[in-house]
């Protein structure tokens, strides 16, 4: 991949996506990656799904109060 291609992808990603960085204990990243792979997902897709499912569950619980 050339520099022009990388620059174009970087520009697209910066315009299209927000980036979140968070830390996990040593070894936890590998565990998360293995779980995601077992589900047929990338780590990013798994984390997005986990966040969405947790938010739905929280909204339902709040609505039930």
mmCIF file of C-alpha atoms in Angstrom:
data_model
loop_
_atom_site.group_PDB
_atom_site.id
_atom_site.type_symbol
_atom_site.label_atom_id
_atom_site.label_comp_id
_atom_site.label_asym_id
_atom_site.label_seq_id
_atom_site.Cartn_x
_atom_site.Cartn_y
_atom_site.Cartn_z
ATOM 1 C CA UNK A 1 0.000 0.000 0.000
ATOM 2 C CA UNK A 2 1.447 3.347 -1.015
ATOM 3 C CA UNK A 3 1.613 6.547 0.994
ATOM 4 C CA UNK A 4 -1.193 8.103 -1.055
ATOM 5 C CA UNK A 5 -3.493 5.149 -0.367
ATOM 6 C CA UNK A 6 -2.725 5.251 3.369
ATOM 7 C CA UNK A 7 -3.299 8.987 3.504
ATOM 8 C CA UNK A 8 -6.652 8.619 1.730
ATOM 9 C CA UNK A 9 -7.735 5.873 4.142
ATOM 10 C CA UNK A 10 -6.597 7.909 7.144
ATOM 11 C CA UNK A 11 -8.546 10.929 5.887
ATOM 12 C CA UNK A 12 -11.689 8.825 5.331
ATOM 13 C CA UNK A 13 -11.410 7.178 8.757
ATOM 14 C CA UNK A 14 -10.907 10.541 10.497
ATOM 15 C CA UNK A 15 -13.993 11.942 8.777
ATOM 16 C CA UNK A 16 -16.183 8.853 9.281
ATOM 17 C CA UNK A 17 -15.275 7.398 12.670
ATOM 18 C CA UNK A 18 -14.664 8.502 16.236
ATOM 19 C CA UNK A 19 -11.853 6.697 17.988
ATOM 20 C CA UNK A 20 -12.019 5.503 21.580
ATOM 21 C CA UNK A 21 -9.016 4.178 23.431
ATOM 22 C CA UNK A 22 -9.320 2.289 26.678
ATOM 23 C CA UNK A 23 -7.033 0.137 28.738
ATOM 24 C CA UNK A 24 -7.446 -3.403 29.990
ATOM 25 C CA UNK A 25 -5.282 -5.525 32.267
ATOM 26 C CA UNK A 26 -2.467 -7.486 30.626
ATOM 27 C CA UNK A 27 -3.863 -10.618 29.004
ATOM 28 C CA UNK A 28 -7.411 -9.270 28.814
ATOM 29 C CA UNK A 29 -6.962 -8.005 25.237
ATOM 30 C CA UNK A 30 -6.090 -11.511 24.032
ATOM 31 C CA UNK A 31 -9.118 -12.877 25.876
ATOM 32 C CA UNK A 32 -11.404 -10.299 24.232
ATOM 33 C CA UNK A 33 -9.900 -10.952 20.802
ATOM 34 C CA UNK A 34 -10.354 -14.715 21.210
ATOM 35 C CA UNK A 35 -13.977 -14.266 22.231
ATOM 36 C CA UNK A 36 -14.649 -11.953 19.297
ATOM 37 C CA UNK A 37 -13.025 -14.414 16.880
ATOM 38 C CA UNK A 38 -15.124 -17.262 18.311
ATOM 39 C CA UNK A 39 -18.201 -15.170 17.500
ATOM 40 C CA UNK A 40 -16.907 -14.503 13.980
ATOM 41 C CA UNK A 41 -16.337 -10.816 14.729
ATOM 42 C CA UNK A 42 -13.463 -8.396 14.827
ATOM 43 C CA UNK A 43 -12.569 -6.984 18.228
ATOM 44 C CA UNK A 44 -14.042 -3.651 17.168
ATOM 45 C CA UNK A 45 -17.327 -5.233 16.051
ATOM 46 C CA UNK A 46 -17.554 -7.200 19.302
ATOM 47 C CA UNK A 47 -16.933 -4.126 21.458
ATOM 48 C CA UNK A 48 -19.521 -2.128 19.491
ATOM 49 C CA UNK A 49 -22.063 -4.941 19.915
ATOM 50 C CA UNK A 50 -21.293 -5.263 23.628
ATOM 51 C CA UNK A 51 -21.770 -1.522 24.133
ATOM 52 C CA UNK A 52 -25.018 -1.462 22.132
ATOM 53 C CA UNK A 53 -26.471 -4.449 24.010
ATOM 54 C CA UNK A 54 -25.527 -2.979 27.383
ATOM 55 C CA UNK A 55 -27.055 0.387 26.468
ATOM 56 C CA UNK A 56 -30.315 -1.299 25.364
ATOM 57 C CA UNK A 57 -30.437 -3.260 28.624
ATOM 58 C CA UNK A 58 -29.792 -0.088 30.648
ATOM 59 C CA UNK A 59 -32.502 1.827 28.759
ATOM 60 C CA UNK A 60 -35.025 -0.971 29.365
ATOM 61 C CA UNK A 61 -34.176 -1.048 33.062
ATOM 62 C CA UNK A 62 -34.519 2.740 33.312
ATOM 63 C CA UNK A 63 -37.848 2.651 31.452
ATOM 64 C CA UNK A 64 -39.152 0.000 33.866
ATOM 65 C CA UNK A 65 -38.535 2.203 36.913
#
